[in-house]
Coordinates of C-alpha atoms (C1' of nucleotides) in Angstrom, one line a residue:
Chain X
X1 CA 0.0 0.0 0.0
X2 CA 2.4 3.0 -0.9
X3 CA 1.0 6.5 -0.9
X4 CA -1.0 7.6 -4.4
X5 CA 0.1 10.5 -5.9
X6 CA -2.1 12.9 -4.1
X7 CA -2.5 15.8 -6.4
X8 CA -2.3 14.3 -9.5
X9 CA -4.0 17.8 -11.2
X10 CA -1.0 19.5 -10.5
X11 CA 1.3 16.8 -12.1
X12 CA 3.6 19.5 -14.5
X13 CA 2.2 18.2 -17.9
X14 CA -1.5 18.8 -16.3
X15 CA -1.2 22.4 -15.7
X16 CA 1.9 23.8 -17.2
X17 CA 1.9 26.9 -14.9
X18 CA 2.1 30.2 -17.2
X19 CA 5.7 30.8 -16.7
X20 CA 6.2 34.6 -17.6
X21 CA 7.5 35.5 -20.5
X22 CA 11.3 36.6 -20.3
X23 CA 13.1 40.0 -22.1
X24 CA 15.6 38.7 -24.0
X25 CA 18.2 40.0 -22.2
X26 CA 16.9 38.1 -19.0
X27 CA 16.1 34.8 -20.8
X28 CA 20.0 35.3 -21.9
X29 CA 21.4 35.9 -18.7
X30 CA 19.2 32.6 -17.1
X31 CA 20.2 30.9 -20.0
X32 CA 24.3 31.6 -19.5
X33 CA 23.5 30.6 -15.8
X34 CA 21.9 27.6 -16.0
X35 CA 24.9 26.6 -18.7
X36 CA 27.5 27.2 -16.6
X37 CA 25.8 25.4 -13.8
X38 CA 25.5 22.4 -15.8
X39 CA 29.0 22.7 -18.2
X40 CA 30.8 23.0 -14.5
X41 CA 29.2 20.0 -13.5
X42 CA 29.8 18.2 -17.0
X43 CA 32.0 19.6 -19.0
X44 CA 31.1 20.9 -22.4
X45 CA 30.5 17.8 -24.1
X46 CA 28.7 16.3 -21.1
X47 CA 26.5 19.0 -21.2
X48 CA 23.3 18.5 -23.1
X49 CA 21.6 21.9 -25.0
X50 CA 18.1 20.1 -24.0
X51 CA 19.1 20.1 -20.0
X52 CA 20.2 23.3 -20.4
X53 CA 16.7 24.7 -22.1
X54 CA 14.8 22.3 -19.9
X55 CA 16.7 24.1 -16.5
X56 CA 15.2 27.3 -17.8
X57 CA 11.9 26.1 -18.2
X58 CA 11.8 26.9 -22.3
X59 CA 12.4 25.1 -25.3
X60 CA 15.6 23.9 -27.2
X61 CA 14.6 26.3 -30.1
X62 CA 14.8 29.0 -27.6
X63 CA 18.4 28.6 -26.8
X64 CA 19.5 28.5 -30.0
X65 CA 17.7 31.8 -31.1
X66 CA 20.2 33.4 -28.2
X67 CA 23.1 31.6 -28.9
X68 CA 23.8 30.4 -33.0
X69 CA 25.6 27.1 -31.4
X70 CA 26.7 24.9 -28.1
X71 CA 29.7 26.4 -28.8
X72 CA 28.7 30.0 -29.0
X73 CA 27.2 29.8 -25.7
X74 CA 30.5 27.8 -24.0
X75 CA 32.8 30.9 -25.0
X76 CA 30.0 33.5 -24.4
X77 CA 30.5 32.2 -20.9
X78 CA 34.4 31.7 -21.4
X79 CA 34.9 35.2 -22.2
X80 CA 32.8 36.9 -19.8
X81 CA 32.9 35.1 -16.6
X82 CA 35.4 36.1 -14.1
X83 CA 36.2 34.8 -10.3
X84 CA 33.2 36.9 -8.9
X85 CA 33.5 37.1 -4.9
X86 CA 34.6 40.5 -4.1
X87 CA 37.8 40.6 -6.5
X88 CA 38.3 44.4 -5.9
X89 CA 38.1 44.0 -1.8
X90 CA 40.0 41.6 -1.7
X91 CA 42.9 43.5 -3.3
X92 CA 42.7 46.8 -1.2
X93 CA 42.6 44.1 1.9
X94 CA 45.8 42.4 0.9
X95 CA 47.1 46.6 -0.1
X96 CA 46.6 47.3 3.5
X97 CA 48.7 45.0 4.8
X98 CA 51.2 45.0 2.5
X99 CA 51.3 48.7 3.0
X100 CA 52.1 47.7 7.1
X101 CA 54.1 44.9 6.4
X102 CA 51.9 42.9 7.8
X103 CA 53.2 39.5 6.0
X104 CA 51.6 37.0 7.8
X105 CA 48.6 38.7 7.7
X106 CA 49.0 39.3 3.8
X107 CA 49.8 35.3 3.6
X108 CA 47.2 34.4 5.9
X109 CA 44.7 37.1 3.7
X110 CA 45.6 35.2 0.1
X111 CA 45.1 32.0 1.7
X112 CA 41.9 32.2 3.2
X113 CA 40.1 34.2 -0.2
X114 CA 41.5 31.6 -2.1
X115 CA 40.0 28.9 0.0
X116 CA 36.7 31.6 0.3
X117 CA 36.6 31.5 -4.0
X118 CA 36.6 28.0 -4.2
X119 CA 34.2 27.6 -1.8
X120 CA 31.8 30.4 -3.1
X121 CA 32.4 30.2 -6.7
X122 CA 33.0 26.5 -7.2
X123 CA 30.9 26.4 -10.8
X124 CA 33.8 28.8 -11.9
X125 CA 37.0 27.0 -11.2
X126 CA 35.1 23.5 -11.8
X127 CA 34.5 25.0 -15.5
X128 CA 38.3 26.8 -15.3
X129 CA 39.4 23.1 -15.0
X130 CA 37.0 21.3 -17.4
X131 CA 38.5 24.3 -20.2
X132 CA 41.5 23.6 -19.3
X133 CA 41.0 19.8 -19.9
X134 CA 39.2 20.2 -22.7
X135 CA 41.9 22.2 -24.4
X136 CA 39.1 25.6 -24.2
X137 CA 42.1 27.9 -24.0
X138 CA 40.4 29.4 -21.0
X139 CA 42.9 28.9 -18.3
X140 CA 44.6 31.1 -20.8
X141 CA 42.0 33.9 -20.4
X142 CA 41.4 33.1 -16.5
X143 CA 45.2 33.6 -16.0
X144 CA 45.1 37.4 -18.1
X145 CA 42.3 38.4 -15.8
X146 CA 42.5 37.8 -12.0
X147 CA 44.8 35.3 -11.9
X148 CA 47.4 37.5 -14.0
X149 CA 46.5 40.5 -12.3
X150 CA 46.9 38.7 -9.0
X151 CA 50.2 37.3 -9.4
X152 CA 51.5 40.3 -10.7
X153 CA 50.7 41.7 -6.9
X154 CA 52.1 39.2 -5.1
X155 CA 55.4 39.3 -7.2
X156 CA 55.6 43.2 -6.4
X157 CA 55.3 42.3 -3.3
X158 CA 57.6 39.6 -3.0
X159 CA 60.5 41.2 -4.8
X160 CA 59.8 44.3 -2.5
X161 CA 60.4 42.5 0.6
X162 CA 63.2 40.4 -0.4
X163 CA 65.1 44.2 -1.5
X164 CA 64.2 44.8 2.2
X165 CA 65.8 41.6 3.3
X166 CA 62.2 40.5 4.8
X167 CA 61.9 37.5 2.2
X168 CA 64.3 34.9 1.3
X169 CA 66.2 35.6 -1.7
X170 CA 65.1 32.9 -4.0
X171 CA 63.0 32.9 -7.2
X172 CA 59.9 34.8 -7.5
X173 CA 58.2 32.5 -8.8
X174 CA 58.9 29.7 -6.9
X175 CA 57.7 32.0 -4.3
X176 CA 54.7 32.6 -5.6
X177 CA 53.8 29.3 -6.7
X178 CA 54.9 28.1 -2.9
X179 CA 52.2 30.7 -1.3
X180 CA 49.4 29.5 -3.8
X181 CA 49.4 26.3 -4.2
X182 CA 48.7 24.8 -0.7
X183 CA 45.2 26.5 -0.8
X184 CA 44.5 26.0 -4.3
X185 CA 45.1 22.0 -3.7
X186 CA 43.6 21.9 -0.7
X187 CA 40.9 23.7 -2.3
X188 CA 40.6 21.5 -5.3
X189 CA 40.4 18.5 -3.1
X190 CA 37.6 19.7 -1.1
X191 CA 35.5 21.8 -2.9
X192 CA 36.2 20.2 -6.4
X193 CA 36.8 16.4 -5.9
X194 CA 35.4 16.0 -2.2
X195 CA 38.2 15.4 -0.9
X196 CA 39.2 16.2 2.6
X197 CA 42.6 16.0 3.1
X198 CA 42.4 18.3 6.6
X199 CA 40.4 18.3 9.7
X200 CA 38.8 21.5 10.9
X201 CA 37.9 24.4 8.8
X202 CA 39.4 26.6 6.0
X203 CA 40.2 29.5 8.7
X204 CA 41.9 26.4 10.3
X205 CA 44.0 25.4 7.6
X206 CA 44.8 28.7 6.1
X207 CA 46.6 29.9 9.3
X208 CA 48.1 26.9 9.4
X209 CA 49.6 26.9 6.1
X210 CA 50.3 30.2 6.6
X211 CA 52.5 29.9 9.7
X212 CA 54.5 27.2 7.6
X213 CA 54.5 29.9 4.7
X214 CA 55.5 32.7 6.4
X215 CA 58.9 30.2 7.8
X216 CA 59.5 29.4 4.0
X217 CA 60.0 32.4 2.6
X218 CA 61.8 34.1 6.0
X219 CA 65.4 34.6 5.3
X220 CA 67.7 31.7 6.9
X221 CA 68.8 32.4 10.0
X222 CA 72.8 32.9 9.8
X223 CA 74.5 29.7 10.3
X224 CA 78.1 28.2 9.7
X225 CA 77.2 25.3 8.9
X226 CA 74.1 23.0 8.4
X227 CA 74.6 20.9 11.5
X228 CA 75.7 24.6 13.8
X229 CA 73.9 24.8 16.7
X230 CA 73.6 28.7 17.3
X231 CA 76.2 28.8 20.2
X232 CA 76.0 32.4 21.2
Chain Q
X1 CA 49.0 24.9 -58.8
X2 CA 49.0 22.7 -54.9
X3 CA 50.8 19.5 -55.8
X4 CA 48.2 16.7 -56.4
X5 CA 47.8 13.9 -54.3
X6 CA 50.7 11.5 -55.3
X7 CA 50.2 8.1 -54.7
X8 CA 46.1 7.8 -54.8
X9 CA 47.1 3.9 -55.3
X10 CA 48.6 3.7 -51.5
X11 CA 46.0 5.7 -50.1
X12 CA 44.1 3.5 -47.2
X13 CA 41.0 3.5 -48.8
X14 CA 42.6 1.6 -52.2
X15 CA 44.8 -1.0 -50.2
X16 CA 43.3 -2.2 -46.6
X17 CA 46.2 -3.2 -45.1
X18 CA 46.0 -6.7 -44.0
X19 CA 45.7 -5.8 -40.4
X20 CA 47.2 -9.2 -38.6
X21 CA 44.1 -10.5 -35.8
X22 CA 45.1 -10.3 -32.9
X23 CA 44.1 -12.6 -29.5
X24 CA 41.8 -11.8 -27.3
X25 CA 44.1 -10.9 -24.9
X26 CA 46.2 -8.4 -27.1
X27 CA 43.0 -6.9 -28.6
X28 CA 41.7 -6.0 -25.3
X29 CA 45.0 -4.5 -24.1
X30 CA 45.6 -2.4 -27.2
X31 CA 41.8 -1.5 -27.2
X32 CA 42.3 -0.6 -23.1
X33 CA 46.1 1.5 -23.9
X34 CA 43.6 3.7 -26.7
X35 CA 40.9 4.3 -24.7
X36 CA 42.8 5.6 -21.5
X37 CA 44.7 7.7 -24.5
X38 CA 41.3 9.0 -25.9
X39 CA 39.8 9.5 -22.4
X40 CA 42.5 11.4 -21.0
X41 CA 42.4 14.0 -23.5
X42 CA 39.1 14.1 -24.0
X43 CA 37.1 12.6 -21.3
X44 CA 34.5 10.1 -20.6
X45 CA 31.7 11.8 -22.7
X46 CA 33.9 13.6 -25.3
X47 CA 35.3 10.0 -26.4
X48 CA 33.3 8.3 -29.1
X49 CA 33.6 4.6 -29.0
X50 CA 34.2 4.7 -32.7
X51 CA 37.3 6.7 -32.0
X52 CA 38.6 3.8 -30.0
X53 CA 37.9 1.1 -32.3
X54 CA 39.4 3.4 -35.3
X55 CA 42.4 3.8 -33.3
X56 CA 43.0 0.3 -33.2
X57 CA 42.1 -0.2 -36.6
X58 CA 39.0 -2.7 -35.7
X59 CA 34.8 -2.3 -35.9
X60 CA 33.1 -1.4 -32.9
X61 CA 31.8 -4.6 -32.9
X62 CA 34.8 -5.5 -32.0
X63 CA 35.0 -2.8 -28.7
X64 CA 31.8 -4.2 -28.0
X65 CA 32.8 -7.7 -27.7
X66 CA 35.5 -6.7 -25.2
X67 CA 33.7 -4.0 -23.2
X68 CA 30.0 -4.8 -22.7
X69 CA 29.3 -0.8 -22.0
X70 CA 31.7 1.9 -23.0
X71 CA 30.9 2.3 -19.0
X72 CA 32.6 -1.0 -18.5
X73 CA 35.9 0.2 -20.6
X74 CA 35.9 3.3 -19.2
X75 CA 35.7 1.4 -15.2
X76 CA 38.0 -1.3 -16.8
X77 CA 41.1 1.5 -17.0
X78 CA 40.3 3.4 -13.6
X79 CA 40.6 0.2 -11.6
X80 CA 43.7 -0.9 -13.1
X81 CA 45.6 1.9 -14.2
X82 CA 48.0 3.2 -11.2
X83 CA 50.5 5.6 -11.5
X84 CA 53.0 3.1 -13.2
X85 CA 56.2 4.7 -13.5
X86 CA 58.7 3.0 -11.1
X87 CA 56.6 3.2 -8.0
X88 CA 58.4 0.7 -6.2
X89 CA 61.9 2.4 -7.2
X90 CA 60.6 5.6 -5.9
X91 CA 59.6 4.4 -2.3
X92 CA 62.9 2.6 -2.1
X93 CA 64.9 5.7 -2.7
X94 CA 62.8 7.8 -0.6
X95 CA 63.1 4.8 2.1
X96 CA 67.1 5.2 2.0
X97 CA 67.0 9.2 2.7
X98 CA 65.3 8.6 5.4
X99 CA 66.9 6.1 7.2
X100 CA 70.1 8.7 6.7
X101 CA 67.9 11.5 8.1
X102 CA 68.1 13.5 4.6
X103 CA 66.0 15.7 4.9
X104 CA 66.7 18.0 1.9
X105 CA 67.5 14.4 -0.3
X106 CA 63.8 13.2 1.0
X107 CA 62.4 16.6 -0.2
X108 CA 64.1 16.4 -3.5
X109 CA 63.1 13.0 -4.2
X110 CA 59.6 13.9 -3.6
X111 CA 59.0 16.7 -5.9
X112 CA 61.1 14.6 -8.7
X113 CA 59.5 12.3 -8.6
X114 CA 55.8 14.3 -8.5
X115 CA 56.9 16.2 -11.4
X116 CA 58.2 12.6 -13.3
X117 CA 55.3 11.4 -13.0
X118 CA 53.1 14.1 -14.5
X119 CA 55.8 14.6 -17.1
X120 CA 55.9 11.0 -18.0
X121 CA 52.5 9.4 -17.4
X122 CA 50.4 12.6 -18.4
X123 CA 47.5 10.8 -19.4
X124 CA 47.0 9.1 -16.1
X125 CA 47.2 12.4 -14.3
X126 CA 44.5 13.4 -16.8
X127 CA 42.1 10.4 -16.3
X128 CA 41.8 11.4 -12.7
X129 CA 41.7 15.2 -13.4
X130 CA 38.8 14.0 -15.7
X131 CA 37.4 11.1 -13.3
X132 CA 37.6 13.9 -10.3
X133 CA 35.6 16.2 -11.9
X134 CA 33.3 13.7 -14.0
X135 CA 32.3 12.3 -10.5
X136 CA 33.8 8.5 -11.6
X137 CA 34.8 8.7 -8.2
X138 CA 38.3 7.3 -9.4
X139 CA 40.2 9.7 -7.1
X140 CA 38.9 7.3 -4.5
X141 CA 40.7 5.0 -6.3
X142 CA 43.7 6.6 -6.8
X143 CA 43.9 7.9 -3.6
X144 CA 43.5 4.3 -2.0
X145 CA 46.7 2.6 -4.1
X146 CA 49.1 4.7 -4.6
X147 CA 48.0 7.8 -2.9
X148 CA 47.2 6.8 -0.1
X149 CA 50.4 4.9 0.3
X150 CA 52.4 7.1 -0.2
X151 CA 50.5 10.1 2.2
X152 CA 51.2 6.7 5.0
X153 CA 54.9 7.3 4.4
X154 CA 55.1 10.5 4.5
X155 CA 53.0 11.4 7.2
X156 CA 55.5 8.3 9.1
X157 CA 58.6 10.1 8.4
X158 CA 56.7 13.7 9.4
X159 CA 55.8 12.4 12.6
X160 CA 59.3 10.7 13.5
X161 CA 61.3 13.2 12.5
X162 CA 59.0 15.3 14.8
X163 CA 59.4 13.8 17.7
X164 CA 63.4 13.7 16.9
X165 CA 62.6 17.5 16.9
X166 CA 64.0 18.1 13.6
X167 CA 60.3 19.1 11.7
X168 CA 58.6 21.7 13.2
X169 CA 55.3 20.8 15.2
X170 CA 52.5 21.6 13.1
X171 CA 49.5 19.3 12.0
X172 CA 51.4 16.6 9.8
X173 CA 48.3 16.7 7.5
X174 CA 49.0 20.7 6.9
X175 CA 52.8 19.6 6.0
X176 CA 51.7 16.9 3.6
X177 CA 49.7 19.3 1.8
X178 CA 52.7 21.5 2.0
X179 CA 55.3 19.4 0.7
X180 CA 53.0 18.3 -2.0
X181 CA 51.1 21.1 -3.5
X182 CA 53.5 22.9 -5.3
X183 CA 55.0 20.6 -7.6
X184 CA 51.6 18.9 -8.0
X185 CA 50.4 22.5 -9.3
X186 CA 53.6 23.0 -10.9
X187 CA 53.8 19.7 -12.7
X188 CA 49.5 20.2 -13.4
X189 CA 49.8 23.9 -14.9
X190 CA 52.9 22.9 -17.1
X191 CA 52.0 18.9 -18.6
X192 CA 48.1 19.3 -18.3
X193 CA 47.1 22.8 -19.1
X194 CA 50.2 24.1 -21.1
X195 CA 51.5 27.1 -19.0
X196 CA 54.6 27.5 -17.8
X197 CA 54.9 29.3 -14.2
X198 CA 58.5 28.7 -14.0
X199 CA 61.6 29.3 -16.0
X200 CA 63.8 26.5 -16.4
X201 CA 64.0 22.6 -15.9
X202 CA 62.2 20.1 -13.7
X203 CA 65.0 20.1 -11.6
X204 CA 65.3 23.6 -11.2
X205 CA 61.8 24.2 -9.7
X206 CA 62.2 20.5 -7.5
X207 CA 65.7 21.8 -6.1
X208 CA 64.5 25.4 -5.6
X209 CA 61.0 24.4 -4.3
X210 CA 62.9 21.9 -1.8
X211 CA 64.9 24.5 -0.5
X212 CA 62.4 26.8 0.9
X213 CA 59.9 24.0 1.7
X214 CA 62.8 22.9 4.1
X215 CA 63.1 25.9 5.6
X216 CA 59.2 25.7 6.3
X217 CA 59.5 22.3 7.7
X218 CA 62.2 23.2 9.8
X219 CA 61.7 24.1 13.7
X220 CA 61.2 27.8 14.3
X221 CA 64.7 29.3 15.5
X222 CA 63.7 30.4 19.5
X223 CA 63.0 34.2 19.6
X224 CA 61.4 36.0 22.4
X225 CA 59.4 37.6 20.3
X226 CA 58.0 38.5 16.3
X227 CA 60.4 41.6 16.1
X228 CA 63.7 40.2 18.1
X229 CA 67.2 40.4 15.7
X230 CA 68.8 38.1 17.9
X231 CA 70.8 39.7 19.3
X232 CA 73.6 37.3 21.1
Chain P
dA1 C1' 35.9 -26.1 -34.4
dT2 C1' 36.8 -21.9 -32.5
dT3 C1' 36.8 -17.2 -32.5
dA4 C1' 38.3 -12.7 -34.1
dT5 C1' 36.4 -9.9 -37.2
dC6 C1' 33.2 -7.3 -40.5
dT7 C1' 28.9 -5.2 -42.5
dA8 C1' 24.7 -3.4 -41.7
dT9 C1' 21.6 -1.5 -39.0
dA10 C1' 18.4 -0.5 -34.9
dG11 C1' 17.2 2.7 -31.8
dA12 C1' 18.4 6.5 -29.0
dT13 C1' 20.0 11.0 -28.6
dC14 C1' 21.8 15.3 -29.9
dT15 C1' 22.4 19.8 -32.3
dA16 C1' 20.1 22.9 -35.0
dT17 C1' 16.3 24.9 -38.0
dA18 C1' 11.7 26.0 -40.1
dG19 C1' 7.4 27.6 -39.6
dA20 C1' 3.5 28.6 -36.7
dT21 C1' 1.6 30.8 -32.4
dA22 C1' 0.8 33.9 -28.7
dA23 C1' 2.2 37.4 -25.5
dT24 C1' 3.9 42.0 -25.2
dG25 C1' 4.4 47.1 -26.0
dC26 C1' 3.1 50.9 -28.7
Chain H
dA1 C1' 4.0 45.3 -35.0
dT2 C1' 7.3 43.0 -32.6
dT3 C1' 9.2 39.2 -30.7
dA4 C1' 9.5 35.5 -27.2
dT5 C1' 8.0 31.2 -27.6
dC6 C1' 6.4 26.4 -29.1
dT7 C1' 5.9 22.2 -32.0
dA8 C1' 7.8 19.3 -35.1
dT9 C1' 11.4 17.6 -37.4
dA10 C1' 15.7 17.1 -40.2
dG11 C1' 20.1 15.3 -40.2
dA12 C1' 24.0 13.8 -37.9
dT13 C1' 26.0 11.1 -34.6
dC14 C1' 26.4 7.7 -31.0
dT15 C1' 26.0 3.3 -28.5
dA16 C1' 25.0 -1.3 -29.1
dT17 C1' 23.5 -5.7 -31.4
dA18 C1' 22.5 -9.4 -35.0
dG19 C1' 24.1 -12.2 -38.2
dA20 C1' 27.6 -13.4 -41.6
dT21 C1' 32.5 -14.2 -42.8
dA22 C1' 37.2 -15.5 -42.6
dA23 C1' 41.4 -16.5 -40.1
dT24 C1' 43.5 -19.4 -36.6
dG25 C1' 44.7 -23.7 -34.0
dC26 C1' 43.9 -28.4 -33.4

DNA sequence: ATTATCTATAGATCTATAGATAATGC
DNA sequence: ATTATCTATAGATCTATAGATAATGC
């Protein structure tokens, strides 16, 4: 004895509720979010125009009057769509501390809105990864926008502290891809593949990592030789 | 005036080469080796089953016979393929700097062997890029075999070398993510999406990235506090 | 005799379009 | 009058199978 469907009258093919009818502007912009839902979830050629339409509640015939082909749509969505979350905040944040010297804070501040994008804006790096698989070109595009624009900030800042002997003199780069990457793994693992590789949360592990961070990139303390032990 | 087609009489479509049959056993292994190359590059849903067979120079019947599904390929290469190249090689090695307390060797060795891998078996690195994001919930996988395995080591030799008071005493999950991260974002960026964050070799960014990651791993010097300049 | 292989094709699905219809704005 | 929308469908493609054929091993 299960449970008949009780209000079979209201069963969607019954009563297709009037759904309004969109601008075309709006209809694009649900259209492009519903896409990159669904192409962050499955890629573009696991994506399916008809889920796509059927997400918006209109008809296959409807997307392709807004965009001419699958394809048209994947790089209208490619081109425009950059890591959202408070981009421009997040930059005067990291500016203040740099301005105070503040470098775990400015470690500790990269970290956690790294960890805070892929938490937030998870459909954008899932689809920055499926392009990049995919051979989309975008992680070429992603890295010219924020991501260039990003690292071209921490290098400044890098190669201004190491001229004021704060920061190990080592490679730039190998600097910057040491301060990154922990999060942005971490990150992936979690957010992306499920995949959690730390106990506690992302404030946890960001000043965690950050701590270790701050010890890499500190110039080495003076020593004879590798085994000295700092005899006063 | 383009230069005409010059030997129409070799072309494939005049002269089918008589392809030698192969065992069952053969078959399925060449038809397995050019599926993981298909998949890798392009996934599970962006690889037509006719690609396969074409690859191999066979019908799809003949896919079919093999592979019930093109699920069943597909599951077929994630719960066999490991990362193959000289696993047991790399432990060893790893094995012997530790037992001589290298810390900087052990390091090295790591990343070279992070970055070898990506560099050498780029497809497999792929598969689970592709898997991970897919949902084929291959990572699992992967992170039970090798993964896994390896983490246990490390996290062993983290731990001791803690208690010998030569690491530093954070969370050994927070070093593991550490020590890894960077070359596996090196090694990803550069053999799976093309960009080069680093100028020069392999062994330039492993050496380099050990270095500082050392330094990090490394026991704080004592200070009295943030600011002190030790002053003897 | 066994079995690796092919041809041909079913049936489903997918992108894209043509032409008709109905809601909106003037 | 304009235009957002639908229905219906073409044409391509994709997975999978049925049944026939030819190479191999005994």
């Amino acid at each position: 004895m299960n449970t008949p469907p009780a209000i079979p009258a209201l069963s969607p093919l019954a009563v297709p509720v009037p759904r309004p009818r969109l601008s075309s502007v709006d209809r694009r912009r649900q259209l492009l979010n519903h896409a990159i839902a669904l192409f962050s979830r499955h890629g573009f050629s696991g994506t399916r125009t008809k889920d796509i339409a059927a997400a918006c509640g209109v008809s296959e015939a409807i997307l392709f009057r807004h965009f001419a082909t699958k394809e048209d749509l994947y790089h209208a969505i490619l081109d425009t769509h950059e890591a959202a979350a408070g981009k421009e905040e997040w930059l005067a944040e990291m500016q203040a501390r740099a301005e105070r010297r503040d470098d775990l804070g400015f470690i500790r501040c990269l970290l956690a809105q790294l960890l805070k994008s892929f938490r937030e804006d998870t459909a954008f790096h899932r689809l920055m990864l499926y392009a990049g698989l995919e051979g989309h070109s975008l992680p070429g595009i992603f890295h010219e926008r924020t991501g260039s624009r990003m690292i071209e900030f921490l290098r400044n800042y890098i190669v201004l502290r190491q001229r004021e002997g704060a920061f190990r003199k080592a490679n730039p780069d190998a600097l910057i891809i040491l301060l990154a990457s922990p999060a942005m793994q971490y990150a992936t693992s979690k957010y992306i593949f499920g995949i959690k590789a730390f106990r506690g949360t992302d404030k946890d592990a960001a000043d965690e990592l950050a701590n270790l961070l701050l010890a890499a990139l500190s110039p080495a303390p003076k020593r004879s030789k590798k085994t000295s032990k700092r005899k006063a």
